[in-house]
PDB file of C-alpha atoms in Angstrom:
ATOM      1  CA  MET A 221     -79.665   5.508 -27.790  1.00 88.00           C
ATOM      2  CA  THR A 222     -81.685   8.648 -27.383  1.00 96.00           C
ATOM      3  CA  SER A 223     -84.690   9.595 -29.636  1.00 95.00           C
ATOM      4  CA  ILE A 224     -82.461  12.430 -31.050  1.00 93.00           C
ATOM      5  CA  ASP A 225     -79.764   9.756 -31.652  1.00 95.00           C
ATOM      6  CA  VAL A 226     -82.465   7.740 -33.554  1.00 94.00           C
ATOM      7  CA  LEU A 227     -83.629  10.745 -35.719  1.00 90.00           C
ATOM      8  CA  LEU A 228     -80.004  11.624 -36.849  1.00 91.00           C
ATOM      9  CA  LYS A 229     -79.444   8.132 -37.613  1.00 92.00           C
ATOM     10  CA  ARG A 230     -82.242   8.244 -39.972  1.00 87.00           C
ATOM     11  CA  ASN A 231     -81.224  11.658 -41.258  1.00 84.00           C
ATOM     12  CA  GLN A 232     -77.731  10.165 -42.533  1.00 87.00           C
ATOM     13  CA  GLU A 233     -79.455   7.087 -43.941  1.00 86.00           C
ATOM     14  CA  LEU A 234     -82.167   9.223 -45.931  1.00 81.00           C
ATOM     15  CA  GLY A 235     -79.137  11.266 -47.584  1.00 77.00           C
ATOM     16  CA  GLU A 236     -80.190  13.395 -50.640  1.00 73.00           C
ATOM     17  CA  VAL A 237     -83.506  11.519 -51.520  1.00 70.00           C
ATOM     18  CA  THR A 238     -85.879  14.117 -50.392  1.00 69.00           C
ATOM     19  CA  PRO A 239     -87.688  15.682 -53.748  1.00 73.00           C
ATOM     20  CA  GLY A 240     -88.178  19.300 -54.057  1.00 80.00           C
ATOM     21  CA  ASP A 241     -86.719  22.718 -54.763  1.00 81.00           C
ATOM     22  CA  ARG A 242     -84.426  23.721 -51.873  1.00 81.00           C
ATOM     23  CA  SER A 243     -83.136  26.860 -53.880  1.00 85.00           C
ATOM     24  CA  SER A 244     -85.386  29.735 -52.204  1.00 90.00           C
ATOM     25  CA  PRO A 245     -86.940  30.299 -48.946  1.00 92.00           C
ATOM     26  CA  LYS A 246     -90.212  31.536 -50.917  1.00 96.00           C
ATOM     27  CA  PRO A 247     -92.711  28.737 -51.064  1.00 97.00           C
ATOM     28  CA  SER A 248     -93.359  28.058 -54.732  1.00 96.00           C
ATOM     29  CA  LEU A 249     -96.926  27.443 -54.046  1.00 97.00           C
ATOM     30  CA  GLN A 250     -97.201  30.827 -51.975  1.00 98.00           C
ATOM     31  CA  ILE A 251     -99.106  28.969 -49.334  1.00 98.00           C
ATOM     32  CA  ALA A 252     -98.664  28.668 -45.385  1.00 98.00           C
ATOM     33  CA  VAL A 253    -100.192  25.647 -43.726  1.00 98.00           C
ATOM     34  CA  LEU A 254    -101.088  25.917 -40.067  1.00 98.00           C
ATOM     35  CA  THR A 255    -101.789  22.897 -38.241  1.00 98.00           C
ATOM     36  CA  CYS A 256    -101.500  21.143 -34.832  1.00 98.00           C
ATOM     37  CA  MET A 257     -98.075  19.829 -33.574  1.00 98.00           C
ATOM     38  CA  ASP A 258     -99.758  16.264 -33.091  1.00 97.00           C
ATOM     39  CA  ALA A 259     -97.576  13.612 -34.460  1.00 96.00           C
ATOM     40  CA  ARG A 260    -100.328  11.897 -36.442  1.00 96.00           C
ATOM     41  CA  ILE A 261    -100.631  14.799 -38.891  1.00 97.00           C
ATOM     42  CA  ARG A 262     -98.034  14.089 -41.490  1.00 96.00           C
ATOM     43  CA  VAL A 263     -98.562  17.263 -43.468  1.00 97.00           C
ATOM     44  CA  PHE A 264     -96.315  16.493 -46.344  1.00 95.00           C
ATOM     45  CA  GLU A 265     -97.882  13.211 -46.988  1.00 95.00           C
ATOM     46  CA  LEU A 266    -101.210  14.584 -46.385  1.00 96.00           C
ATOM     47  CA  PHE A 267    -101.203  17.112 -49.019  1.00 96.00           C
ATOM     48  CA  GLY A 268     -98.485  15.620 -51.416  1.00 94.00           C
ATOM     49  CA  LEU A 269     -96.245  18.660 -50.679  1.00 94.00           C
ATOM     50  CA  LEU A 270     -92.476  18.759 -51.816  1.00 92.00           C
ATOM     51  CA  GLN A 271     -89.867  20.508 -50.247  1.00 91.00           C
ATOM     52  CA  GLY A 272     -89.889  24.482 -50.873  1.00 94.00           C
ATOM     53  CA  GLU A 273     -93.735  24.483 -51.860  1.00 96.00           C
ATOM     54  CA  SER A 274     -95.297  25.505 -48.549  1.00 97.00           C
ATOM     55  CA  HIS A 275     -94.417  27.022 -45.164  1.00 98.00           C
ATOM     56  CA  VAL A 276     -95.702  24.612 -42.361  1.00 98.00           C
ATOM     57  CA  LEU A 277     -96.634  26.366 -39.258  1.00 98.00           C
ATOM     58  CA  ARG A 278     -97.189  24.191 -36.039  1.00 98.00           C
ATOM     59  CA  ASN A 279     -98.448  24.583 -32.439  1.00 98.00           C
ATOM     60  CA  ALA A 280    -100.697  23.005 -30.007  1.00 97.00           C
ATOM     61  CA  GLY A 281    -104.061  22.901 -31.568  1.00 97.00           C
ATOM     62  CA  GLY A 282    -103.185  24.579 -34.818  1.00 98.00           C
ATOM     63  CA  VAL A 283    -104.718  27.497 -33.370  1.00 98.00           C
ATOM     64  CA  VAL A 284    -104.038  31.027 -34.676  1.00 98.00           C
ATOM     65  CA  THR A 285    -102.101  32.669 -31.945  1.00 97.00           C
ATOM     66  CA  ASP A 286    -100.093  35.972 -31.649  1.00 97.00           C
ATOM     67  CA  ASP A 287     -97.045  33.907 -32.526  1.00 97.00           C
ATOM     68  CA  MET A 288     -98.821  32.403 -35.436  1.00 98.00           C
ATOM     69  CA  ILE A 289     -99.876  35.977 -36.638  1.00 98.00           C
ATOM     70  CA  ARG A 290     -96.032  36.843 -36.429  1.00 98.00           C
ATOM     71  CA  SER A 291     -95.226  34.097 -38.350  1.00 98.00           C
ATOM     72  CA  LEU A 292     -97.689  34.623 -41.019  1.00 98.00           C
ATOM     73  CA  ALA A 293     -96.762  38.252 -41.204  1.00 98.00           C
ATOM     74  CA  LEU A 294     -93.347  37.378 -42.365  1.00 98.00           C
ATOM     75  CA  SER A 295     -94.693  34.461 -44.449  1.00 98.00           C
ATOM     76  CA  GLN A 296     -96.729  36.963 -46.518  1.00 98.00           C
ATOM     77  CA  ARG A 297     -94.760  40.123 -46.261  1.00 98.00           C
ATOM     78  CA  LYS A 298     -91.238  38.790 -46.803  1.00 98.00           C
ATOM     79  CA  LEU A 299     -91.586  35.342 -48.294  1.00 98.00           C
ATOM     80  CA  GLY A 300     -94.464  35.871 -50.836  1.00 98.00           C
ATOM     81  CA  THR A 301     -97.102  33.576 -49.282  1.00 98.00           C
ATOM     82  CA  ARG A 302    -100.691  34.476 -50.400  1.00 98.00           C
ATOM     83  CA  GLU A 303    -102.876  31.712 -49.021  1.00 98.00           C
ATOM     84  CA  VAL A 304    -103.516  30.400 -45.580  1.00 98.00           C
ATOM     85  CA  LEU A 305    -104.698  26.674 -44.921  1.00 98.00           C
ATOM     86  CA  ILE A 306    -105.642  25.892 -41.415  1.00 98.00           C
ATOM     87  CA  VAL A 307    -105.970  22.425 -40.533  1.00 98.00           C
ATOM     88  CA  GLN A 308    -107.093  21.010 -37.018  1.00 98.00           C
ATOM     89  CA  HIS A 309    -108.038  17.680 -36.156  1.00 98.00           C
ATOM     90  CA  THR A 310    -110.401  15.196 -34.258  1.00 97.00           C
ATOM     91  CA  GLU A 311    -109.302  13.850 -30.997  1.00 97.00           C
ATOM     92  CA  CYS A 312    -107.025  16.759 -30.360  1.00 97.00           C
ATOM     93  CA  GLY A 313    -105.164  16.804 -27.075  1.00 94.00           C
ATOM     94  CA  LEU A 314    -105.964  20.566 -26.497  1.00 93.00           C
ATOM     95  CA  SER A 315    -109.596  19.661 -26.576  1.00 93.00           C
ATOM     96  CA  MET A 316    -108.979  17.333 -23.159  1.00 93.00           C
ATOM     97  CA  VAL A 317    -107.976  20.043 -21.106  1.00 95.00           C
ATOM     98  CA  THR A 318    -109.142  23.360 -19.943  1.00 95.00           C
ATOM     99  CA  GLU A 319    -107.743  26.836 -19.754  1.00 94.00           C
ATOM    100  CA  ASP A 320    -108.054  27.399 -15.897  1.00 96.00           C
ATOM    101  CA  ASP A 321    -107.138  23.762 -14.870  1.00 96.00           C
ATOM    102  CA  PHE A 322    -104.021  23.654 -16.857  1.00 97.00           C
ATOM    103  CA  LYS A 323    -102.837  27.081 -15.829  1.00 97.00           C
ATOM    104  CA  ASP A 324    -103.417  26.068 -12.434  1.00 98.00           C
ATOM    105  CA  GLU A 325    -101.358  22.867 -12.845  1.00 97.00           C
ATOM    106  CA  LEU A 326     -98.395  25.011 -14.223  1.00 97.00           C
ATOM    107  CA  GLU A 327     -98.693  27.708 -11.481  1.00 98.00           C
ATOM    108  CA  GLU A 328     -98.888  24.920  -8.583  1.00 98.00           C
ATOM    109  CA  ALA A 329     -95.531  23.083 -10.328  1.00 98.00           C
ATOM    110  CA  SER A 330     -93.637  26.236 -11.042  1.00 98.00           C
ATOM    111  CA  GLY A 331     -95.040  28.836  -8.467  1.00 98.00           C
ATOM    112  CA  LEU A 332     -95.855  31.231 -11.663  1.00 97.00           C
ATOM    113  CA  ARG A 333     -98.996  31.552 -13.671  1.00 97.00           C
ATOM    114  CA  PRO A 334     -98.617  31.761 -17.272  1.00 97.00           C
ATOM    115  CA  THR A 335     -99.668  35.023 -19.103  1.00 95.00           C
ATOM    116  CA  TRP A 336    -100.194  33.291 -22.609  1.00 95.00           C
ATOM    117  CA  SER A 337    -103.696  31.569 -23.324  1.00 94.00           C
ATOM    118  CA  VAL A 338    -103.875  27.862 -23.641  1.00 95.00           C
ATOM    119  CA  GLU A 339    -106.366  28.274 -26.386  1.00 95.00           C
ATOM    120  CA  ALA A 340    -108.022  25.129 -25.279  1.00 95.00           C
ATOM    121  CA  PHE A 341    -111.424  24.071 -27.133  1.00 95.00           C
ATOM    122  CA  ARG A 342    -114.217  21.593 -26.805  1.00 94.00           C
ATOM    123  CA  ASN A 343    -115.604  21.836 -30.584  1.00 97.00           C
ATOM    124  CA  VAL A 344    -112.969  21.686 -33.130  1.00 98.00           C
ATOM    125  CA  GLU A 345    -114.997  23.082 -35.962  1.00 98.00           C
ATOM    126  CA  SER A 346    -115.807  26.223 -33.909  1.00 97.00           C
ATOM    127  CA  SER A 347    -111.905  26.518 -33.036  1.00 98.00           C
ATOM    128  CA  VAL A 348    -111.198  26.266 -36.946  1.00 98.00           C
ATOM    129  CA  ARG A 349    -113.946  29.123 -37.489  1.00 98.00           C
ATOM    130  CA  THR A 350    -111.898  31.209 -34.875  1.00 98.00           C
ATOM    131  CA  SER A 351    -108.834  30.724 -36.245  1.00 98.00           C
ATOM    132  CA  MET A 352    -109.813  31.817 -39.614  1.00 98.00           C
ATOM    133  CA  GLU A 353    -111.542  34.709 -38.544  1.00 98.00           C
ATOM    134  CA  ARG A 354    -108.258  35.827 -36.554  1.00 98.00           C
ATOM    135  CA  VAL A 355    -106.371  35.466 -39.822  1.00 98.00           C
ATOM    136  CA  ARG A 356    -109.159  37.259 -41.913  1.00 98.00           C
ATOM    137  CA  ARG A 357    -109.142  40.260 -39.186  1.00 98.00           C
ATOM    138  CA  SER A 358    -105.322  40.642 -38.831  1.00 98.00           C
ATOM    139  CA  ALA A 359    -104.241  44.037 -39.618  1.00 98.00           C
ATOM    140  CA  TYR A 360    -100.886  42.726 -39.993  1.00 98.00           C
ATOM    141  CA  LEU A 361    -101.490  40.433 -42.877  1.00 98.00           C
ATOM    142  CA  PRO A 362    -102.069  41.721 -46.422  1.00 98.00           C
ATOM    143  CA  HIS A 363    -103.562  38.371 -47.909  1.00 98.00           C
ATOM    144  CA  THR A 364    -106.574  37.282 -45.900  1.00 98.00           C
ATOM    145  CA  GLU A 365    -108.857  36.670 -49.000  1.00 96.00           C
ATOM    146  CA  ASN A 366    -107.852  33.086 -49.368  1.00 97.00           C
ATOM    147  CA  VAL A 367    -108.119  31.466 -46.101  1.00 98.00           C
ATOM    148  CA  ARG A 368    -109.786  28.034 -45.739  1.00 98.00           C
ATOM    149  CA  GLY A 369    -109.967  25.810 -42.721  1.00 98.00           C
ATOM    150  CA  PHE A 370    -110.433  22.078 -42.548  1.00 98.00           C
ATOM    151  CA  VAL A 371    -110.949  19.394 -39.860  1.00 98.00           C
ATOM    152  CA  TYR A 372    -108.481  16.185 -40.164  1.00 98.00           C
ATOM    153  CA  ASP A 373    -110.038  12.822 -39.131  1.00 97.00           C
ATOM    154  CA  VAL A 374    -107.034  11.123 -37.483  1.00 97.00           C
ATOM    155  CA  LYS A 375    -108.692   7.709 -37.774  1.00 96.00           C
ATOM    156  CA  THR A 376    -110.030   7.720 -41.707  1.00 96.00           C
ATOM    157  CA  GLY A 377    -107.408  10.624 -42.946  1.00 95.00           C
ATOM    158  CA  LYS A 378    -110.468  12.615 -44.391  1.00 97.00           C
ATOM    159  CA  LEU A 379    -110.509  16.173 -44.543  1.00 97.00           C
ATOM    160  CA  THR A 380    -113.701  17.963 -44.026  1.00 98.00           C
ATOM    161  CA  GLU A 381    -113.725  21.961 -44.979  1.00 98.00           C
ATOM    162  CA  VAL A 382    -115.335  24.195 -42.097  1.00 98.00           C
ATOM    163  CA  LYS A 383    -117.318  27.001 -43.594  1.00 92.00           C
TER     164      LYS A 383
END
């Protein structure tokens, strides 16, 4: 059985027990949560979210990239979100690579060098600050006054705000 098969079986067993309002694509809390793709971050459980309350955007590192700005622009301009919550975390895999080394690896394997930025970082608090500033300075986002960033400790589950 593949992992996809396992997930499909779980979905069938779940049925209609997931609480929340599914009547609209507009999040009822008018918030977008941007975080890392790390499987240890269980966003809905971490914040007690129900379906329909928030957009959840994920990528490697939980960093604000051009594609995240694209998603946030749609989220704000077409679907009514007004706040952005950025959550990066301790022991992130992206902090264990370097921009050039990873691009070199990909170029060696494929013959092509990526045009996109890896967004590798060493200091998670600094990375959160950079991501918050990218949101605040984006000309595409009309709602940049309520942007907050946090570091999630994967060992303790504690959230620490980054100012």
